[in-house]
GROMACS .gro file of C-alpha atoms in nm:
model
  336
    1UNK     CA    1   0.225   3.125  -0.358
    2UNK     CA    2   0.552   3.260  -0.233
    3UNK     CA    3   0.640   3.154   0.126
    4UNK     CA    4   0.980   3.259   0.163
    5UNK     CA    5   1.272   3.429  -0.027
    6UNK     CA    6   1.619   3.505   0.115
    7UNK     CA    7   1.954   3.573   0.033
    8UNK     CA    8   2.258   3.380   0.213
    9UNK     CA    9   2.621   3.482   0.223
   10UNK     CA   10   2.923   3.331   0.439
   11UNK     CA   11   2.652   3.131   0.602
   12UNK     CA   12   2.435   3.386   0.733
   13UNK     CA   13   2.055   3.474   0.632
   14UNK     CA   14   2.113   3.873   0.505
   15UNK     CA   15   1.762   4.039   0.570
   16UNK     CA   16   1.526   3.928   0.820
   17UNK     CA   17   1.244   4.000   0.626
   18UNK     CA   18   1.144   3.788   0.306
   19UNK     CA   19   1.286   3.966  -0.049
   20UNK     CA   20   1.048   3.972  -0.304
   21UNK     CA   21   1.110   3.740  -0.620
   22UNK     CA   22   1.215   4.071  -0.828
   23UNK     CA   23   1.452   4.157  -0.543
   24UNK     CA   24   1.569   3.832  -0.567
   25UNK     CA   25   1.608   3.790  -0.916
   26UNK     CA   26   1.771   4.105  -0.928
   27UNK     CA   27   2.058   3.977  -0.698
   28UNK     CA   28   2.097   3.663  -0.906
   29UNK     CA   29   2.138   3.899  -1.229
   30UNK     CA   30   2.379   4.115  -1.067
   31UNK     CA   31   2.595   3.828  -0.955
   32UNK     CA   32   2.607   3.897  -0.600
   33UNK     CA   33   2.798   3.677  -0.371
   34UNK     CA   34   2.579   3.432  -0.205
   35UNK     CA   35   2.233   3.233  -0.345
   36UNK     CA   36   1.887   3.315  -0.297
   37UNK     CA   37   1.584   3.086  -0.179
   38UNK     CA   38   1.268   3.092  -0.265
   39UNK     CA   39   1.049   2.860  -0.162
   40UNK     CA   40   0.731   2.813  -0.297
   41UNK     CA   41   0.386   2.617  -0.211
   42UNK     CA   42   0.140   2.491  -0.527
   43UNK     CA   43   0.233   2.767  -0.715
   44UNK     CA   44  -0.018   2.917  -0.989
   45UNK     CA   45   0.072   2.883  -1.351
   46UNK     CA   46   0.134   3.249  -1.369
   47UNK     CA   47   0.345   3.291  -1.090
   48UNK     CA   48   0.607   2.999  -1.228
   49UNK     CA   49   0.640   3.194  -1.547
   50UNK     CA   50   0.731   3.472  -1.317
   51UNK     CA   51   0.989   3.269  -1.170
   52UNK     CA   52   1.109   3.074  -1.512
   53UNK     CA   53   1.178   3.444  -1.670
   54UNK     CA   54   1.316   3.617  -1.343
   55UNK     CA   55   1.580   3.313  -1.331
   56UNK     CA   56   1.613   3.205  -1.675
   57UNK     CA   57   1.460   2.842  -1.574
   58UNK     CA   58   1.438   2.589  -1.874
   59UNK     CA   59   1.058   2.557  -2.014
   60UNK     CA   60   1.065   2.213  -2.007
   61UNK     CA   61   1.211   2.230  -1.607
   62UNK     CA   62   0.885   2.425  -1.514
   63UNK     CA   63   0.649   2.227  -1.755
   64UNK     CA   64   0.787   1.905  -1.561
   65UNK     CA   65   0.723   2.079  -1.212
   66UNK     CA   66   0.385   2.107  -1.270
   67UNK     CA   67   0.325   1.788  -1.318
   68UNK     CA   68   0.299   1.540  -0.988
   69UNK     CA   69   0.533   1.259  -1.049
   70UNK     CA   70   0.495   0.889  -0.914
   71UNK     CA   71   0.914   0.856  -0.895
   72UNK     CA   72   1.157   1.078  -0.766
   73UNK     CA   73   1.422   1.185  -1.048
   74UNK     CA   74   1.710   1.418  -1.096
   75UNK     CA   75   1.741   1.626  -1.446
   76UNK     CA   76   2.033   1.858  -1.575
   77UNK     CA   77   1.961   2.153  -1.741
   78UNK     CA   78   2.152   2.443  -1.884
   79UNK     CA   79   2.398   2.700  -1.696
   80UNK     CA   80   2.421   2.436  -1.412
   81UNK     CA   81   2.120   2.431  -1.326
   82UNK     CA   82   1.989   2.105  -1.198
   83UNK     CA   83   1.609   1.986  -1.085
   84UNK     CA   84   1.577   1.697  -0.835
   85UNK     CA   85   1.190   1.581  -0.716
   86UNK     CA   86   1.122   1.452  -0.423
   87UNK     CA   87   0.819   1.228  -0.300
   88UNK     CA   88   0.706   1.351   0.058
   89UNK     CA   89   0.474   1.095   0.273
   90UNK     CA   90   0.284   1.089   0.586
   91UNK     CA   91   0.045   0.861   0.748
   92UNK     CA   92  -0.271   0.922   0.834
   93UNK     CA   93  -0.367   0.772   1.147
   94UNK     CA   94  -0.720   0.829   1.139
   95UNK     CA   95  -0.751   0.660   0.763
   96UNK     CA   96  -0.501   0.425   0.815
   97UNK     CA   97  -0.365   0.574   0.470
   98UNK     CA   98  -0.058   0.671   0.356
   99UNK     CA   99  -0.077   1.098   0.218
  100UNK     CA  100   0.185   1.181  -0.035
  101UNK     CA  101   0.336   1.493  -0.142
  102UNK     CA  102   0.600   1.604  -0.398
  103UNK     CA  103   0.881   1.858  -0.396
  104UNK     CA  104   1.109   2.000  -0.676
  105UNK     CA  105   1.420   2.166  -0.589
  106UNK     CA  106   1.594   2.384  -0.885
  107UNK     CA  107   1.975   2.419  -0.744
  108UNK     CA  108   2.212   2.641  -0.921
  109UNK     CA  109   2.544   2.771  -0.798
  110UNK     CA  110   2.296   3.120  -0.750
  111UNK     CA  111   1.983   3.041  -0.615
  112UNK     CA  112   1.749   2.708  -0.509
  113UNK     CA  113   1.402   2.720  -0.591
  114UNK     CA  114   1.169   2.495  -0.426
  115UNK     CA  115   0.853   2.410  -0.499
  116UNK     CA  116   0.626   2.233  -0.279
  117UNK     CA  117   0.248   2.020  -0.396
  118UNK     CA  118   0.057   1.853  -0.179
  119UNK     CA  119   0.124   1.681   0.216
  120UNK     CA  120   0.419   1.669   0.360
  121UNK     CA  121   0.580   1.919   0.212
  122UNK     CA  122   0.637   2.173   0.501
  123UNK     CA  123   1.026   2.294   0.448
  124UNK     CA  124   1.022   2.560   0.696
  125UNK     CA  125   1.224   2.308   0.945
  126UNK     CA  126   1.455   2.265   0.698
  127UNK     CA  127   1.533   2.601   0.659
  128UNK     CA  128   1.558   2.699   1.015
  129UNK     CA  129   1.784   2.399   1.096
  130UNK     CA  130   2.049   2.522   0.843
  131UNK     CA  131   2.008   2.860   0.958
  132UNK     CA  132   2.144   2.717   1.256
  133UNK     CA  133   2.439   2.540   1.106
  134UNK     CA  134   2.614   2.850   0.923
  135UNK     CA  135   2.898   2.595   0.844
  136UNK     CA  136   2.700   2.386   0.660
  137UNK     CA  137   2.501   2.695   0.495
  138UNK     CA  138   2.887   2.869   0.414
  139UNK     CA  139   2.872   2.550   0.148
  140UNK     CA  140   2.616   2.706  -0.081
  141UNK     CA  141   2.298   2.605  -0.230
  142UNK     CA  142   2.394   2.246  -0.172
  143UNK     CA  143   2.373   2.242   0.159
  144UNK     CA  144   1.977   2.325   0.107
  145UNK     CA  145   1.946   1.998  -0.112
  146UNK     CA  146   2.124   1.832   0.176
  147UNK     CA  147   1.841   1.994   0.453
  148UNK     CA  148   1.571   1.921   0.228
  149UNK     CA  149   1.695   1.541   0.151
  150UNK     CA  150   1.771   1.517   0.540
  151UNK     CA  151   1.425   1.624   0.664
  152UNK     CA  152   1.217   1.399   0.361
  153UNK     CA  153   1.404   1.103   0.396
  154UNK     CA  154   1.412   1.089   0.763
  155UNK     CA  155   1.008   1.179   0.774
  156UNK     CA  156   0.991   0.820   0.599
  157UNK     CA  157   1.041   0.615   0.928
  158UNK     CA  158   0.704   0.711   1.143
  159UNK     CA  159   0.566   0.584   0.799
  160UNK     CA  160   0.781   0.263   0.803
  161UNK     CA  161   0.649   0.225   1.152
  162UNK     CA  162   0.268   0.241   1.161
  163UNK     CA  163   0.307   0.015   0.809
  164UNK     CA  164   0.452  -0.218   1.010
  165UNK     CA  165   0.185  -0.230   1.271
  166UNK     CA  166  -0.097  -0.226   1.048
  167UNK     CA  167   0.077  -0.523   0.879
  168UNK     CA  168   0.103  -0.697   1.227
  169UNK     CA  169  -0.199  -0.664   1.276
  170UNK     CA  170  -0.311  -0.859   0.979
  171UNK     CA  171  -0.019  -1.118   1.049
  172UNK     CA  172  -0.166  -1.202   1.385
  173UNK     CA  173  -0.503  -1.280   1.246
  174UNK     CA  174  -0.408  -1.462   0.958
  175UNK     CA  175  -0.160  -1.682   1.089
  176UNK     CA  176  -0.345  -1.701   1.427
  177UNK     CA  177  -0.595  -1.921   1.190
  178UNK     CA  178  -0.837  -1.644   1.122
  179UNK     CA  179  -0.907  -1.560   0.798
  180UNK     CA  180  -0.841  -1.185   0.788
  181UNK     CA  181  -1.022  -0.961   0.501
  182UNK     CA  182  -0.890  -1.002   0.177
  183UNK     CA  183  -0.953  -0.661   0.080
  184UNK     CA  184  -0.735  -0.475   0.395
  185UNK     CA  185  -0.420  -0.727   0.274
  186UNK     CA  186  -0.475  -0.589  -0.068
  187UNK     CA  187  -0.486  -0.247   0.058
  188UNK     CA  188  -0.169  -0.216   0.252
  189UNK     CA  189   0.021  -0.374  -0.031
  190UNK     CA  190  -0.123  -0.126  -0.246
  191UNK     CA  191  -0.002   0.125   0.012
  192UNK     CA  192   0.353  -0.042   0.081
  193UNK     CA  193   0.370  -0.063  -0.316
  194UNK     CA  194   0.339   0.306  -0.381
  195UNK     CA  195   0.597   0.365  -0.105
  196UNK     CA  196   0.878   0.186  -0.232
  197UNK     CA  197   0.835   0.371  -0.591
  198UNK     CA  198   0.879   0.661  -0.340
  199UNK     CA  199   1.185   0.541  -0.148
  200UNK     CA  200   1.387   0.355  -0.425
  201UNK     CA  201   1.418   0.536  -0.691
  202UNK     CA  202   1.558   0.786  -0.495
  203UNK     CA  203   1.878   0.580  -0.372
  204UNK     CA  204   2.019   0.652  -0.789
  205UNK     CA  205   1.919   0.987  -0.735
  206UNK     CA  206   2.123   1.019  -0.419
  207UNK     CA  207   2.449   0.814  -0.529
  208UNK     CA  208   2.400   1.064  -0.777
  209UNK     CA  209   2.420   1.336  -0.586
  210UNK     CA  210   2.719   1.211  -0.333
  211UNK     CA  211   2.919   1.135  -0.630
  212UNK     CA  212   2.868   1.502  -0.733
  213UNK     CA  213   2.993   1.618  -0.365
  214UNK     CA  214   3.195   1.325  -0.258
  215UNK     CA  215   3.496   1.631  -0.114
  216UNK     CA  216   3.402   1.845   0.082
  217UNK     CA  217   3.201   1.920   0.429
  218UNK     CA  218   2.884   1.794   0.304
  219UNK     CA  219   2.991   1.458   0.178
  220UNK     CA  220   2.949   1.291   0.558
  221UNK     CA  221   2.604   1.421   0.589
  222UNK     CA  222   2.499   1.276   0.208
  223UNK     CA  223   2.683   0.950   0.333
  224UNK     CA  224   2.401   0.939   0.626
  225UNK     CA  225   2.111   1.024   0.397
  226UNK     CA  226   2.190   0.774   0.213
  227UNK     CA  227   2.277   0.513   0.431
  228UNK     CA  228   1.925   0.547   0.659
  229UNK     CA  229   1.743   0.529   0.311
  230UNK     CA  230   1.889   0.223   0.238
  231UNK     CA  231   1.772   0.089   0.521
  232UNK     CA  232   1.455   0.208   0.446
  233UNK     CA  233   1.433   0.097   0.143
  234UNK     CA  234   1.487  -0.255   0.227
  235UNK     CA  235   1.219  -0.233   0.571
  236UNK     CA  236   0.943  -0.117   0.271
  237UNK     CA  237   1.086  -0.424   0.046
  238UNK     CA  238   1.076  -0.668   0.313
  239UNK     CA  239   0.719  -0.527   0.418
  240UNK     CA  240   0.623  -0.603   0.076
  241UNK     CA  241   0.710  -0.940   0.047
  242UNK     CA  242   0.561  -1.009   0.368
  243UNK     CA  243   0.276  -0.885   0.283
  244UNK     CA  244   0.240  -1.136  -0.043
  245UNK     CA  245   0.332  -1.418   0.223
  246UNK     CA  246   0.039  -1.302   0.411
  247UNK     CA  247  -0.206  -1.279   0.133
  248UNK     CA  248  -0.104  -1.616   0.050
  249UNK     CA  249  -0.157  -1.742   0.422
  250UNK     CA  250  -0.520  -1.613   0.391
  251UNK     CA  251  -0.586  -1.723   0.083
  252UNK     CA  252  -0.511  -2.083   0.256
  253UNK     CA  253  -0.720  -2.016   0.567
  254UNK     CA  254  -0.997  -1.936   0.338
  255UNK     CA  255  -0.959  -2.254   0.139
  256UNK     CA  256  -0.930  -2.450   0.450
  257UNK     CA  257  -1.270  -2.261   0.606
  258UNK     CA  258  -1.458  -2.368   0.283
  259UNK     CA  259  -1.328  -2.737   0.278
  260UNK     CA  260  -1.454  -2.739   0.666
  261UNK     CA  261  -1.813  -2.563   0.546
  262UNK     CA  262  -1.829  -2.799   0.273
  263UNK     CA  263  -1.723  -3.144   0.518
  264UNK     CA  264  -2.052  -2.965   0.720
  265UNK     CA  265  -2.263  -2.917   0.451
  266UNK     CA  266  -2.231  -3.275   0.317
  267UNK     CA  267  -2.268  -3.442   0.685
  268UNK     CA  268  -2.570  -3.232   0.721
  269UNK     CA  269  -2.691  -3.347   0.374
  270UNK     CA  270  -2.638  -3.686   0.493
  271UNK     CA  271  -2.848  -3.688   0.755
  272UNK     CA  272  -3.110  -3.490   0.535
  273UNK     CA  273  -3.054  -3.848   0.304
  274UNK     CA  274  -3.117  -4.074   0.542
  275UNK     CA  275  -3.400  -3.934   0.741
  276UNK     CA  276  -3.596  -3.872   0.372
  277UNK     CA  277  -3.481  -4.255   0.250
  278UNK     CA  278  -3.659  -4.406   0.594
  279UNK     CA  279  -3.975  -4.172   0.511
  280UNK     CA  280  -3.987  -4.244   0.131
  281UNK     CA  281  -4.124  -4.630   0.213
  282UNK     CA  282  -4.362  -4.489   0.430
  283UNK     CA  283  -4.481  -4.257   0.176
  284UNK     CA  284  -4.471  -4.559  -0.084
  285UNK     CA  285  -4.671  -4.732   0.204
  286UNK     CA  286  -4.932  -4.469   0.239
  287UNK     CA  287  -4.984  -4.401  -0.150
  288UNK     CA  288  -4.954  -4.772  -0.234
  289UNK     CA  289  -5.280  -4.833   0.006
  290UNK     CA  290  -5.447  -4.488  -0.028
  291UNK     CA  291  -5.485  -4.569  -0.415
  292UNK     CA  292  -5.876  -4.623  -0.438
  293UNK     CA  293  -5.880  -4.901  -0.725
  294UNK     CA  294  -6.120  -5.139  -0.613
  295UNK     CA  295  -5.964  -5.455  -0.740
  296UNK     CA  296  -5.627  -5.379  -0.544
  297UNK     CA  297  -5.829  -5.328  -0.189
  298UNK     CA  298  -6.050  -5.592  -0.221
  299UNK     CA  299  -5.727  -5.886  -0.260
  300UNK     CA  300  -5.623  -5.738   0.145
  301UNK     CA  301  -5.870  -5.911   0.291
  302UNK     CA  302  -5.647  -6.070   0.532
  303UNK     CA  303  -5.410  -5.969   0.774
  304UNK     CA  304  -5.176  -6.226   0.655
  305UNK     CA  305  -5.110  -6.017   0.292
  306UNK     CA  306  -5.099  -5.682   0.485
  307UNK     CA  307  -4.803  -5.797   0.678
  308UNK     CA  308  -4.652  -5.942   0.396
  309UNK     CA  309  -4.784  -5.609   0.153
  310UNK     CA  310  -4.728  -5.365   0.404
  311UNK     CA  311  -4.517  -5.417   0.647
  312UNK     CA  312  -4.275  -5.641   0.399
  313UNK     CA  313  -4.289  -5.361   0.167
  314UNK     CA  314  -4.182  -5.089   0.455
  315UNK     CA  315  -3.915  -5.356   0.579
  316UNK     CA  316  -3.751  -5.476   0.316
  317UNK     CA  317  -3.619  -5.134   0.160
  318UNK     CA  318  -3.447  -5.043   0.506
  319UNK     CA  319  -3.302  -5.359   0.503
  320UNK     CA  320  -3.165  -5.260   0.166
  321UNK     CA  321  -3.073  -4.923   0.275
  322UNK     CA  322  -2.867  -5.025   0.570
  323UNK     CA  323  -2.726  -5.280   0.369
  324UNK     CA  324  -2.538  -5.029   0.135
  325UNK     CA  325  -2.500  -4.772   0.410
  326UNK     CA  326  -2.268  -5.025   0.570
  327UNK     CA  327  -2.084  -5.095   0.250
  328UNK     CA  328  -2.055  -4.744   0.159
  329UNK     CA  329  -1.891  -4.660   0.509
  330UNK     CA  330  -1.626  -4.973   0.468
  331UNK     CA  331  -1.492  -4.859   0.154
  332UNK     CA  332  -1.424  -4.540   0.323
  333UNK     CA  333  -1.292  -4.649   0.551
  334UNK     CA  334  -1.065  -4.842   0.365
  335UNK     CA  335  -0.984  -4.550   0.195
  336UNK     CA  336  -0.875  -4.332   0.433
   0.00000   0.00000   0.00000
């Protein structure tokens, strides 16, 4: 749908009221002084025909706007005409996610057409903030790529900014000792991952752009762009490589949790050992003498042989036992 469609001249917004498109591709026809903007949000299929035939867009131009684009880029096109997408983002606090949008700005000499997809894409700002500068709006369309540039690019710190928390979050458990959910580390990589396709690719699209502009008024205020997306761009690199740092921290807390289960587990099997080796006689004792042959019971006649049958055989296997219990626990020592 349409949101809002105006005509500029010497800085100044001319009608108060939004033109509709034909209005506004009649002005563009006529060569009026000035440039029209329309701005647009998830337009139907239909309506960017519309627009493609009222302003002589390229069918390839539209066919690309359509689809949502993991990278920001910058395309020339015909009669000066030039398309530059954008990658919006916001967090969402309550999902601890991070929302992305898209916008495509068509710039000619005559007109900019935006078109907006998805979160994050609210321009109206934009636009009222150069209405208010009608030095910067005397420039031309350009001075709309710089708004909308301005206003995208500086939405990316609050994102920076609750990253960063989330991942110090993680940091303090992990390196605290605590073995911190693999999953969540994954996660915000994932996130910080899909960011920086967001924010780098769009540094070559901005040298880009300040090349094309380097004289004039505008060329200060492309300087700043780019200079607090740089810096952006390397807070979302750095995130990501501490975030592998982390997942590697974790990854040794988790090895060093299952090395300390697995010291408990065999100390507890240990004892399990032991206390079954000093009842294993016993139960050689009890089945030994419980066997009813006649011709064994009737040689333990005395108490004599049931000392020496019984209680020798109960004795002398501990005596064994201990024996290499003792020998097993000096080589170990020894060892360590």
């Amino acid at each position: 749908m349409i949101i809002d469609c105006a005509l500029y001249r010497d800085g100044r917004r001319q009608q108060e009221a939004a033109l509709t498109l034909d209005t506004a591709a009649a002005l563009h026809q006529d060569g009026s002084e000035g440039f029209a903007w329309l701005g647009t949000f998830e337009p139907a299929p239909d309506e960017l025909e519309r627009i493609r035939d009222s302003f002589g867009l390229h069918e390839l131009a539209v066919e690309d706007v359509q689809t949502f684009h993991l990278r920001p880029k910058m395309e020339q096109y015909d009669h000066g005409v030039e398309l530059v997408i954008l990658r919006t983002a916001r967090y969402d606090d309550e999902r601890e996610e991070v929302d992305f949008g898209e916008i495509s700005v068509f710039i000619a000499p005559t007109f900019v057409i935006t078109v907006r997809q998805g979160v994050a894409s609210e321009l109206h700002t934009a636009r009222t903030n150069l209405e208010a500068r009608p030095d910067l709006l005397a420039e031309g369309s350009p001075a709309v790529l710089w708004a909308i540039l301005d206003q995208v690019i500086k939405s990316y710190g609050p994102v920076v900014a609750e990253l960063e928390r989330d991942i110090e979050q993680v940091e303090s458990t992990v390196f605290a000792g605590e073995a911190a959910p693999t999953e969540r580390i994954y996660f915000l990589r994932r996130e910080v991952t899909n960011f920086y396709r967001a924010v780098h690719p769009l540094l070559t699209v901005l040298t880009t752009i300040e090349r094309t502009y380097r004289e004039g008024p505008l060329a200060p205020y492309l300087h700043d762009v780019h200079d607090y997306l740089r810096l952006i761009s390397d807070e979302v690199a750095a995130q990501r490589d501490l975030l592998a740092t982390i997942l590697e921290a974790n990854m040794a807390v988790i090895s060093v949790e299952q090395t300390r289960l697995g010291i408990r587990q065999g100390q507890t099997i240990e004892r399990l050992t032991v206390l079954a080796t000093v009842f294993l006689p016993l139960t050689f004792v009890t089945g030994f003498f419980g066997q009813n042959f006649p011709w064994l019971v009737e040689h333990l006649d005395g108490f004599g042989r049931f000392v020496v049958l019984g209680i020798g055989g109960l004795v002398l296997p501990l005596v064994v036992l201990w024996v290499l219990l003792r020998r097993d626990r000096g080589r170990l020592d020894r060892s360590t």
